[in-house]
Tab-separated table of C-alpha atoms in Angstrom:
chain	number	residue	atom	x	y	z
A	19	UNK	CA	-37.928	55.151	17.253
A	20	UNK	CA	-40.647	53.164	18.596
A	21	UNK	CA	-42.604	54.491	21.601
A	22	UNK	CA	-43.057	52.238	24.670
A	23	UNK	CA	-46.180	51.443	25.855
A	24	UNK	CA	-47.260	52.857	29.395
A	25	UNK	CA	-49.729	51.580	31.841
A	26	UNK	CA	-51.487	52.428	35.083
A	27	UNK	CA	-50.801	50.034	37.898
A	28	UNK	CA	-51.536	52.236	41.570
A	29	UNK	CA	-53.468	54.255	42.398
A	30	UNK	CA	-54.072	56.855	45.379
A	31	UNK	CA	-56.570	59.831	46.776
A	32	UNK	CA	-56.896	61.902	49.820
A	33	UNK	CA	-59.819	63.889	48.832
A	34	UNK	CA	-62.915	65.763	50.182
A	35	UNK	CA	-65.359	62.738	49.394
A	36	UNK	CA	-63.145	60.051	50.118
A	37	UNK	CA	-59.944	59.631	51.704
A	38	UNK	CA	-58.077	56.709	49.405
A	39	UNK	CA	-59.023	55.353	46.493
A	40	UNK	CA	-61.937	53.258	47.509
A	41	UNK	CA	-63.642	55.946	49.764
A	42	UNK	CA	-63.335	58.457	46.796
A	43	UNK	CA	-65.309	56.053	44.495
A	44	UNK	CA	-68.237	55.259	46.659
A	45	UNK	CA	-68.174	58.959	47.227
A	46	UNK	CA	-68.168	59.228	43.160
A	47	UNK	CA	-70.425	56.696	42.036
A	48	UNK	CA	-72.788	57.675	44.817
A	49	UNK	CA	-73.017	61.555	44.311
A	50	UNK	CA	-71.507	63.000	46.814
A	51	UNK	CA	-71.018	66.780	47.843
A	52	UNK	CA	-67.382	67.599	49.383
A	53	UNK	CA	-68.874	70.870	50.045
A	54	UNK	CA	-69.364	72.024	53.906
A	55	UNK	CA	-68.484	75.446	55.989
A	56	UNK	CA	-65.069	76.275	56.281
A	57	UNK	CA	-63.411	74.845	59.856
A	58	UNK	CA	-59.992	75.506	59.235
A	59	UNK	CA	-60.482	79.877	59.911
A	60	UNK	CA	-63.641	82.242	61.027
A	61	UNK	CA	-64.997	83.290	57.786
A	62	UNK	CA	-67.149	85.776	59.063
A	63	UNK	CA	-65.903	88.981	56.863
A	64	UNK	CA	-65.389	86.444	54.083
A	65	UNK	CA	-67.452	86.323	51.078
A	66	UNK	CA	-67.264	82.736	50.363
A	67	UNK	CA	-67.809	80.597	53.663
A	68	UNK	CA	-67.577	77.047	52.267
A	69	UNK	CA	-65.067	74.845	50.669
A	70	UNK	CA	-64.071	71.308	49.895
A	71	UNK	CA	-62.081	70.195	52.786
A	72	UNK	CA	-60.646	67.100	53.300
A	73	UNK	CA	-62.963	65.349	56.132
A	74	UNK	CA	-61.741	63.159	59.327
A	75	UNK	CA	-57.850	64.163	58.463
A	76	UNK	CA	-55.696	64.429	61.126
A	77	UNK	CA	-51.653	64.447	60.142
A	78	UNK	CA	-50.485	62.893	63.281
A	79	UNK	CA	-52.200	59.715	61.823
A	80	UNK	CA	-49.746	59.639	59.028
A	81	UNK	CA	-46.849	61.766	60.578
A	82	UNK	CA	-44.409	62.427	63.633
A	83	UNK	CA	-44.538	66.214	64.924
A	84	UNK	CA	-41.034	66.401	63.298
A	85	UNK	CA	-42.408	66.077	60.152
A	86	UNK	CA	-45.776	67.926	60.446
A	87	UNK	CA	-43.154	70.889	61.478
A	88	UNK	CA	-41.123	70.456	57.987
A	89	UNK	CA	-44.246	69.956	56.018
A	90	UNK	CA	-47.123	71.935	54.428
A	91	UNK	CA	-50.624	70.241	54.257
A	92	UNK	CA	-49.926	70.093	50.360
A	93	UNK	CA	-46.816	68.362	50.652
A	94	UNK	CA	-48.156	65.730	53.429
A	95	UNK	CA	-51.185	65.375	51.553
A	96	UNK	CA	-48.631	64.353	48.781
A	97	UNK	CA	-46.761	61.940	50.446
A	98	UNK	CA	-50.099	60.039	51.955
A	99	UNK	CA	-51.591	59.574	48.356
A	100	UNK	CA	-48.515	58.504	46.615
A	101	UNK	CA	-47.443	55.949	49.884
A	102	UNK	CA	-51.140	54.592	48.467
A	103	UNK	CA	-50.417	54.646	44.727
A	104	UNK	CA	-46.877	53.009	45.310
A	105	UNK	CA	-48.446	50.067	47.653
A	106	UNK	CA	-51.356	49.735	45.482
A	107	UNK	CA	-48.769	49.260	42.289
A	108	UNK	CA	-46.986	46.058	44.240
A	109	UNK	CA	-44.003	47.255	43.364
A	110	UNK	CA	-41.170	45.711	45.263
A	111	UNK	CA	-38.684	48.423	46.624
A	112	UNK	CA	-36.011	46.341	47.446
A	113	UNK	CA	-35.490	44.987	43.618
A	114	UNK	CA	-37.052	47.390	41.480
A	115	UNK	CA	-33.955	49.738	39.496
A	116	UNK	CA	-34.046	53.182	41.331
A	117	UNK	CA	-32.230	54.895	38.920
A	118	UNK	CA	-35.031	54.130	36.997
A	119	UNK	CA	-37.839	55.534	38.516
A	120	UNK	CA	-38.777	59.104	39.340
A	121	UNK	CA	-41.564	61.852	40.427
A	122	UNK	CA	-42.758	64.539	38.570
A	123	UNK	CA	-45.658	66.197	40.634
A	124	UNK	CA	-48.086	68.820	39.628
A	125	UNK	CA	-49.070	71.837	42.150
A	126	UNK	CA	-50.673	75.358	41.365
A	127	UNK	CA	-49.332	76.754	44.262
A	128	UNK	CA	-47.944	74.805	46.339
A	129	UNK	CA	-47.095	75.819	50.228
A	130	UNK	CA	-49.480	78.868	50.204
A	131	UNK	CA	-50.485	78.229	54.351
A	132	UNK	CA	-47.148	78.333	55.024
A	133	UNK	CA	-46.087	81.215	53.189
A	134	UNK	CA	-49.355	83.267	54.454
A	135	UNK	CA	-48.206	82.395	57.677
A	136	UNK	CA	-44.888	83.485	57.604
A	137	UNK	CA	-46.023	86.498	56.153
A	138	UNK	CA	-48.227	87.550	58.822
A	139	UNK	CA	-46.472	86.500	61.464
A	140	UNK	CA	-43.502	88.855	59.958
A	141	UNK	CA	-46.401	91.601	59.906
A	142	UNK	CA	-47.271	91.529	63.509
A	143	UNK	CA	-43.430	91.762	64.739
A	144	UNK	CA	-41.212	94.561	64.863
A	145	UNK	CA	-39.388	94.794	61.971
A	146	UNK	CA	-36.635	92.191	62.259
A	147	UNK	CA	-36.405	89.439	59.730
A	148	UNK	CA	-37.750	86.401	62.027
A	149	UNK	CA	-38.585	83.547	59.880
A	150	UNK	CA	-39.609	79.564	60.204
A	151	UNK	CA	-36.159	77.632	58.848
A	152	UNK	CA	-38.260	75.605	57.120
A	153	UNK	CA	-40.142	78.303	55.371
A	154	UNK	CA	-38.604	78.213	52.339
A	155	UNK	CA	-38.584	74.401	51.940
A	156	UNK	CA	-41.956	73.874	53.310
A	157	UNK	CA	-43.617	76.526	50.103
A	158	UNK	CA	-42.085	75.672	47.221
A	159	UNK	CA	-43.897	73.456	44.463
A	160	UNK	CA	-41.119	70.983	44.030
A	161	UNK	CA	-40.912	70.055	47.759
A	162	UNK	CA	-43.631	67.624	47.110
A	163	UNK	CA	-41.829	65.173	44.650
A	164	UNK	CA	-38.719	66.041	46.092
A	165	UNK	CA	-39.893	64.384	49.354
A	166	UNK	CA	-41.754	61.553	47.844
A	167	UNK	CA	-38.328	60.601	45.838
A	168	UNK	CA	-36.365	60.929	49.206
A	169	UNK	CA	-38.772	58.983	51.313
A	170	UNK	CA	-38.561	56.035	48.708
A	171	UNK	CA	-34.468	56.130	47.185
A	172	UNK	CA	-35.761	56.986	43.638
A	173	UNK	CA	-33.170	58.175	41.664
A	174	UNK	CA	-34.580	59.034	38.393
A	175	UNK	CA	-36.325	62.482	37.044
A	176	UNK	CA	-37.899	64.519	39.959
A	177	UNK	CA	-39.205	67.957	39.659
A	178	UNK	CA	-42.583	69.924	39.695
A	179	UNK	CA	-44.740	70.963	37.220
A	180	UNK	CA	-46.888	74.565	37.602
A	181	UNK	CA	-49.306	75.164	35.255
A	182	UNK	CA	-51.869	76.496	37.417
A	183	UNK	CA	-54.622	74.124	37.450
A	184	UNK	CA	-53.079	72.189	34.621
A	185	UNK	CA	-49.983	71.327	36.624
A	186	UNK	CA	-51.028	67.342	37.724
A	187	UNK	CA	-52.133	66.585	33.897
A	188	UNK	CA	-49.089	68.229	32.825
A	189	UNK	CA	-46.945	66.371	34.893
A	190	UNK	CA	-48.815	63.205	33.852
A	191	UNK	CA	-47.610	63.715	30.505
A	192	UNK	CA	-44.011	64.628	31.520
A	193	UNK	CA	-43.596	61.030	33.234
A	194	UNK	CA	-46.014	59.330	30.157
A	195	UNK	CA	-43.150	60.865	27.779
A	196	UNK	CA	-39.952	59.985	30.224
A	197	UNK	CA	-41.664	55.854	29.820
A	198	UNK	CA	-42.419	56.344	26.061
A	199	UNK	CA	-38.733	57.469	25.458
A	200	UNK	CA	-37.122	55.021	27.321
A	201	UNK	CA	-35.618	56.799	29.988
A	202	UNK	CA	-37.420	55.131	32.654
A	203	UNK	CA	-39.505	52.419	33.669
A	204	UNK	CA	-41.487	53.742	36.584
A	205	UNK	CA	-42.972	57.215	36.890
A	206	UNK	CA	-44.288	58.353	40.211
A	207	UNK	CA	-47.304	61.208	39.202
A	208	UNK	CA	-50.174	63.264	40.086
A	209	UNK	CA	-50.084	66.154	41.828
A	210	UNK	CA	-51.478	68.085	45.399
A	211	UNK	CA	-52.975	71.476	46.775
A	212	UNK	CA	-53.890	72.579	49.644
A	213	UNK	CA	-55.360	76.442	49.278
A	214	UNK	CA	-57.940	76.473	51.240
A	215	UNK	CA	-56.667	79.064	53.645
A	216	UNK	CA	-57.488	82.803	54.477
A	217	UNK	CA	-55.323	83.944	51.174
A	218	UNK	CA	-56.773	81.075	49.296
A	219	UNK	CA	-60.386	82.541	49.497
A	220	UNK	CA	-59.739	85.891	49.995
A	221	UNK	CA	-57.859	85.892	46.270
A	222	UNK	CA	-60.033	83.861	44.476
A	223	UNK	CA	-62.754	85.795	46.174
A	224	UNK	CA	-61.467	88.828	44.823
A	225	UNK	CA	-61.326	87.618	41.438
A	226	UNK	CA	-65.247	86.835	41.669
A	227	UNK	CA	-64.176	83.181	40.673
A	228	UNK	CA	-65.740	81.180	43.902
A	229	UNK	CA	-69.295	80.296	44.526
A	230	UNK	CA	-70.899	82.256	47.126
A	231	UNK	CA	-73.925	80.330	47.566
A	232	UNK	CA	-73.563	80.405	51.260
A	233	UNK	CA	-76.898	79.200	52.190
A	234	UNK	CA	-76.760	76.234	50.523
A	235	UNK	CA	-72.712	74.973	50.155
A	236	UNK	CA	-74.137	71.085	49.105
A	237	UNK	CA	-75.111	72.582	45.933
A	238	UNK	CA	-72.956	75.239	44.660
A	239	UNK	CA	-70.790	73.168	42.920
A	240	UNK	CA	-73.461	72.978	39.724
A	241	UNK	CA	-71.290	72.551	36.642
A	242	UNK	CA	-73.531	73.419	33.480
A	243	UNK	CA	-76.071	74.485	34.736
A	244	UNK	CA	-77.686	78.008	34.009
A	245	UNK	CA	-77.632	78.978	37.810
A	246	UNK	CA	-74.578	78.548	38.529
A	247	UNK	CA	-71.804	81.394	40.117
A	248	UNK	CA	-68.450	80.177	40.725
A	249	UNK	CA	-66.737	77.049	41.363
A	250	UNK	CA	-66.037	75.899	44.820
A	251	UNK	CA	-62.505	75.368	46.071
A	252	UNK	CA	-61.077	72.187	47.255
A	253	UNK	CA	-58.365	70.436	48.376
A	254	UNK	CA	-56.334	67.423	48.031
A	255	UNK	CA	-54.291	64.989	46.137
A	256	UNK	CA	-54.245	62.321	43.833
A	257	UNK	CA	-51.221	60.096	42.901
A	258	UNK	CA	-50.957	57.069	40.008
A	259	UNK	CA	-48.299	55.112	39.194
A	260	UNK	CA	-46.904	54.972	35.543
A	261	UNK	CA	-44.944	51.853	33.957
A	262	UNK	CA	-43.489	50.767	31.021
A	263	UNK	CA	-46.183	47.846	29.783
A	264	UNK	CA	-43.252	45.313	29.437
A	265	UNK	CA	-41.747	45.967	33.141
A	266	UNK	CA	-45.125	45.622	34.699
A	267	UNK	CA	-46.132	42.154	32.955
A	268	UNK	CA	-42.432	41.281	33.917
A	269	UNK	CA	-43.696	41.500	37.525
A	270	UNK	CA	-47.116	39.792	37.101
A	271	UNK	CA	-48.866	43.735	38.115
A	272	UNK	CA	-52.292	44.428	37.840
A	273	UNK	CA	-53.040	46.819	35.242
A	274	UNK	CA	-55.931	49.546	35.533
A	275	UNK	CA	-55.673	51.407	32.046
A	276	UNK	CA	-52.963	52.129	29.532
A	277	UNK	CA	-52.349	55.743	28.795
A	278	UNK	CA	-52.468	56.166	25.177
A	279	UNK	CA	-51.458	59.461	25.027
A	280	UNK	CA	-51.535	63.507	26.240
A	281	UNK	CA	-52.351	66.842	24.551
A	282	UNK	CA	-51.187	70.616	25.580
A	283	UNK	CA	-52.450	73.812	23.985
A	284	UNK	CA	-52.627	77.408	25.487
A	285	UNK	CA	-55.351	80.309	24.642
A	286	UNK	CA	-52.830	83.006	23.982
A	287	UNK	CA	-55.744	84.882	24.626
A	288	UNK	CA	-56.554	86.102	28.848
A	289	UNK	CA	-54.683	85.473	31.888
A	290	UNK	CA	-57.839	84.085	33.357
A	291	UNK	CA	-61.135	83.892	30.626
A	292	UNK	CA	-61.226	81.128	28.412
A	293	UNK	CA	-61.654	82.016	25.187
A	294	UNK	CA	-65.417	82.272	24.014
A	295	UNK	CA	-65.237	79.916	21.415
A	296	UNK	CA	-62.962	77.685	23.041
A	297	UNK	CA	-60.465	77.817	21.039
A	298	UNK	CA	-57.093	76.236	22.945
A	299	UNK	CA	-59.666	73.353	23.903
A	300	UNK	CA	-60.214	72.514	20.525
A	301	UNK	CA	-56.873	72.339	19.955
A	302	UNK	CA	-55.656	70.276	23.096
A	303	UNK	CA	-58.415	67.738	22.539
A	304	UNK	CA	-57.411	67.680	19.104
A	305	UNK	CA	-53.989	67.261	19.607
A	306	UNK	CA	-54.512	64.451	22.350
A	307	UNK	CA	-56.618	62.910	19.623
A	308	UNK	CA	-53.394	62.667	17.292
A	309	UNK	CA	-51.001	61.924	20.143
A	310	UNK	CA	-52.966	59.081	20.947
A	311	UNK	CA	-53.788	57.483	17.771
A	312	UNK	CA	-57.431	57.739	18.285
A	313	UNK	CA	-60.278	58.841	16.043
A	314	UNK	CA	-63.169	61.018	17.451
A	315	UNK	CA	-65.171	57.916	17.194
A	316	UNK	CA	-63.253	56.128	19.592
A	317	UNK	CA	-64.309	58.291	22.473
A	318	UNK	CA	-66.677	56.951	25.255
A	319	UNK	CA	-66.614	59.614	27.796
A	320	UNK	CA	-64.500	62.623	28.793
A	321	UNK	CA	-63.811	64.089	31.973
A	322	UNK	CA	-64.632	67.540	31.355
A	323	UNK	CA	-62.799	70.424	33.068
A	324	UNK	CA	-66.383	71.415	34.301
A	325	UNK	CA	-65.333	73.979	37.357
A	326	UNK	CA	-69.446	75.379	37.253
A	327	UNK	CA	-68.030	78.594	35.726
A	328	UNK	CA	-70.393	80.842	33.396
A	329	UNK	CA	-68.189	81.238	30.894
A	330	UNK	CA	-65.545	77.926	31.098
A	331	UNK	CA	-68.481	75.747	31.013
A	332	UNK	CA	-69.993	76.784	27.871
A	333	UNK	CA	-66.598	77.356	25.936
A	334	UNK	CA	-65.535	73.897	26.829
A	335	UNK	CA	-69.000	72.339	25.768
A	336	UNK	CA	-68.621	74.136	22.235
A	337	UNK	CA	-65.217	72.909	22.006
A	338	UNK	CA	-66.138	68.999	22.042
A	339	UNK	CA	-69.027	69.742	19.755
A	340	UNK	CA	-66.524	71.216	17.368
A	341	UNK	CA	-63.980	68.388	17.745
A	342	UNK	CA	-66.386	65.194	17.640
A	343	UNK	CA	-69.086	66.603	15.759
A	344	UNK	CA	-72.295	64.671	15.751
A	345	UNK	CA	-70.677	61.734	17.717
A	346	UNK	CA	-70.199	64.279	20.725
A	347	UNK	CA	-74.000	62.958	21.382
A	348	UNK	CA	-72.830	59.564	21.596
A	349	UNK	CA	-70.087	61.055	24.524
A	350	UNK	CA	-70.616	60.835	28.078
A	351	UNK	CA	-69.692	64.129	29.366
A	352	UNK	CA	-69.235	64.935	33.473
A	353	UNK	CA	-67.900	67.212	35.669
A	354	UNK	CA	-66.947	65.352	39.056
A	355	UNK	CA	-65.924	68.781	40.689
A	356	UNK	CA	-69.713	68.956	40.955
A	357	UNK	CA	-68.379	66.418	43.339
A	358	UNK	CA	-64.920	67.076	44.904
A	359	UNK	CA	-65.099	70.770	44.004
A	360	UNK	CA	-61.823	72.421	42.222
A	361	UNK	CA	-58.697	70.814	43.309
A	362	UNK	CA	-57.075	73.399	41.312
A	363	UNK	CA	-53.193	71.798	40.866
A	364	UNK	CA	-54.432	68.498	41.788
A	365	UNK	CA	-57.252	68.407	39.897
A	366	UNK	CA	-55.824	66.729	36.767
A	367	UNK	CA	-54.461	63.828	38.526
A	368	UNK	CA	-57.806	63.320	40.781
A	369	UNK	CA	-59.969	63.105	37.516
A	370	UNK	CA	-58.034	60.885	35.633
A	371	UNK	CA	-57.843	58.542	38.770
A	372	UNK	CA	-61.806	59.196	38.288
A	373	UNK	CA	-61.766	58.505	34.355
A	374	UNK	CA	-60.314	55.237	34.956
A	375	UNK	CA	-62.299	54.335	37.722
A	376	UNK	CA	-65.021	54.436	35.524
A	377	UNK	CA	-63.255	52.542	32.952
A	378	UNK	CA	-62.673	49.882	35.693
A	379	UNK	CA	-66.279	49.796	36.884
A	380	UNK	CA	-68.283	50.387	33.594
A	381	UNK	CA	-69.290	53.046	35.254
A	382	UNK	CA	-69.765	57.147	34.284
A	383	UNK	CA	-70.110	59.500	37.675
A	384	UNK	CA	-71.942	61.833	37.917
A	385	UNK	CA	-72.705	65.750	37.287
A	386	UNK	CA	-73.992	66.686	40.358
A	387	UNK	CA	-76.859	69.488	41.587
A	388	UNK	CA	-77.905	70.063	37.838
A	389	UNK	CA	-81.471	72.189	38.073
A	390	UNK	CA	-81.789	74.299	35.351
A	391	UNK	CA	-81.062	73.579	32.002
A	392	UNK	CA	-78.954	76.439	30.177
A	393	UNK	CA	-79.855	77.851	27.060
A	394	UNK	CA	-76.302	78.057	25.766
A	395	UNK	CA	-75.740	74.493	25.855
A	396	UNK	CA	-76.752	71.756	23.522
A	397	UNK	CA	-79.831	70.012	25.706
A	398	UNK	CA	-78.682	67.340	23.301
A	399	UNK	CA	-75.215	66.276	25.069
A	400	UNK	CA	-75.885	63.696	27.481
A	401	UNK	CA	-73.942	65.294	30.608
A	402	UNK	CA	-74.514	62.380	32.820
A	403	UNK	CA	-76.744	64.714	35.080
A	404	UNK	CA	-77.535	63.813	38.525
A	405	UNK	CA	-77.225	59.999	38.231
A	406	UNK	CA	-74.515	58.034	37.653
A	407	UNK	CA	-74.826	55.785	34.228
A	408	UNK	CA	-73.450	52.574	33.236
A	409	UNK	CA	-71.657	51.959	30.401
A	410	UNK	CA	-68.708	49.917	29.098
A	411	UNK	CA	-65.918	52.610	28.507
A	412	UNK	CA	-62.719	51.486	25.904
A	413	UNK	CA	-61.549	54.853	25.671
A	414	UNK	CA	-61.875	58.011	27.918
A	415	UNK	CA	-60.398	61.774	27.947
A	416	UNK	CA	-59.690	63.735	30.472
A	417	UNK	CA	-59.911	67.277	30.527
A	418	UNK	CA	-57.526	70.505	32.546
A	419	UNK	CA	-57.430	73.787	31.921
A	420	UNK	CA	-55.423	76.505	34.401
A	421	UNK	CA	-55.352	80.362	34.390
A	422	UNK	CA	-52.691	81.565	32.002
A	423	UNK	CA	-54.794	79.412	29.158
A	424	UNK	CA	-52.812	76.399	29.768
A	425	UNK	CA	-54.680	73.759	28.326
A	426	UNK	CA	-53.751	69.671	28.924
A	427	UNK	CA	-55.589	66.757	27.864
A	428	UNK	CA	-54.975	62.434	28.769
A	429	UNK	CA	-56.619	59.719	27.087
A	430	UNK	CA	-56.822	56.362	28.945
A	431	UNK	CA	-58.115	53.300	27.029
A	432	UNK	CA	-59.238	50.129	28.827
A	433	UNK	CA	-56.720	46.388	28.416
A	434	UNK	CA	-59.963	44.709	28.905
């Protein structure tokens, strides 16, 4: 059977350097920190007193109060980047085969404000089961897609993906695969979080995964290099549009990338460590490699997962030495959570907006707030540090890797 080919043709962000598509790559291309104090709850007794919010975001721009009552941020964040990604594409609504088109959205969590919420507010009362009616509905993962698919009459597949912070390239895949198959023509994708709450920081805090460079929050985001503690959680969503290659030149669309292919490995080795040698990376690069038809050599630049972790960074880096050998010098590597900090379940589906971005622009982003070189890292690798650098990309990876070793990888190549 011969696979169909599958294309980008919209785009859409809402993230803490930009809040569509165009905001979030002057915010990319230009180097900019997401990272501020928290203004959403006192942090005062928390460790961690900085995050990635979203900036300027107010819901009663986008929503009624009926629906800000039925909705959790990450679900409404969900909605606003795929209403982008769906305009963007040109797609008209009114002709376009329903049946034909579908969601599958990515979140690591999912309505964790709401539930904490709930939760408490249960806490504080007396006993009796008093609960939101829309609790339920407002938390769960697959609300998001579920909503975007109801908003819009499509009719085709429509469910969630959770794979911690894999879940947005994993569902990237699912809807590359439903196109490649044949079993639709239009794949609505990406994915949305929204954890930046009081149980948000509190549990990653616990887990000594965050940053706590409090007296500096600009700069804490450092992937690779040797100071840094922690990445720094953010928030968000990105959303992309997915069509069969034939269907969009049928309809005269613009075309940002094709997506060539996907890879998915898991550690089998810690709920939360990578493994030292990087192991699962190896092989999810490795198997997006074969996926995609491509050769080492055909890789310009990947996306790195990058979260400014001691140990994920390094593991990662030794991973794409392994796989590309001595042309992983020729690579341009970057982290842009150095940038928009850890979108954790969106994260996949923001950085490959980014990846083909750069594609579009001839343009690599940077890796932000690098000071200190590490020892355990090749000084060789050119990890676009600091600066953004041009370059004309045909082929670029992207990166994800969640807790519970889940390990995803997309390749985008350029029509150009």
């Amino acid at each position: 059977m011969e696979l169909k080919r599958v294309v980008v043709t919209g785009l859409g962000a809402l993230t803490p350097i930009g809040n569509n598509v165009k905001e979030y790559w002057e915010g990319l291309k230009h180097g900019k920190s997401g990272a501020a104090p928290i203004t959403y709850f006192d942090t005062e007794l928390f460790k961690t007193k900085f995050a990635c919010e979203i900036k300027n975001f107010d819901a009663k721009d986008y929503f009624d109060r009926k629906e800000i009552r039925r909705l959790d941020k990450f679900a409404q964040y969900a909605l606003i980047s795929s209403d982008e990604a769906i305009l963007d594409s040109g797609i008209d609504l009114n002709v376009v085969n329903k049946h034909r088109v579908g969601v599958i959205w990515g979140a690591g969590i999912g309505g964790l404000e709401t539930f904490q919420n709930e939760v408490i507010d249960f806490a504080k009362g007396d006993g009796t089961p008093r609960f939101n009616p829309f609790f339920i509905p407002k938390m769960i993962a697959d609300i998001a897609p579920g909503n975007i698919s109801i908003k819009h009459g499509f009719m085709g597949p429509n469910y969630a993906t959770v794979s911690a912070c894999a879940s947005s390239a994993n569902a990237m895949i699912d809807a590359l695969n439903y196109i490649r198959l044949g079993y639709s023509d239009v794949m609505v994708t990406g994915g949305s979080e929204a954890a930046v709450t009081q149980a948000g920081m509190g549990g990653f805090n616990s887990m000594h995964a965050l940053s706590t460079r409090n007296d500096d929050p600009q700069k804490a985001s450092r992937p690779f290099d040797a100071n840094r503690d922690g990445f720094v959680l953010g928030e968000g969503s990105g959303a992309l549009i997915l069509e069969e290659y034939e269907h969009a030149k049928a309809r005269g669309a613009k075309i940002y990338a094709e997506v060539i292919g996907g890879g998915m490995s898991s550690d089998a080795y810690h709920m939360t460590a990578p493994h030292p040698e990087g192991t699962g990376v190896i092989a999810v690069m490795k198997n997006c490699l074969e996926n995609s038809n491509l050769k080492p050599e055909d890789v310009d630049a990947i996306n790195t997962h990058g979260t400014s972790t001691p140990l994920g960074d390094v593991a990662e880096l030794k991973a794409i030495k392994k796989v590309f050998g001595e042309h992983a010098k020729n690579i341009n590597i970057n982290s842009t959570k150095s940038m928009t900090g850890h979108l954790l379940g969106a994260a996949g589906a923001v950085e490959a907006i980014a990846s083909i971005l750069a594609m579009q622009n001839s343009l690599v982003p940077p890796t932000i707030n690098h000071e200190t070189a590490d020892e355990n890292i090749d000084s060789e690798l050119n990890l676009t540090l600091n600066k953004p650098q041009e370059r004309k990309l045909k082929v670029v990876m992207s990166n994800t890797f969640g807790f519970g070793g889940h390990n995803a990888c997309v390749a985008f190549k350029s029509l150009d």
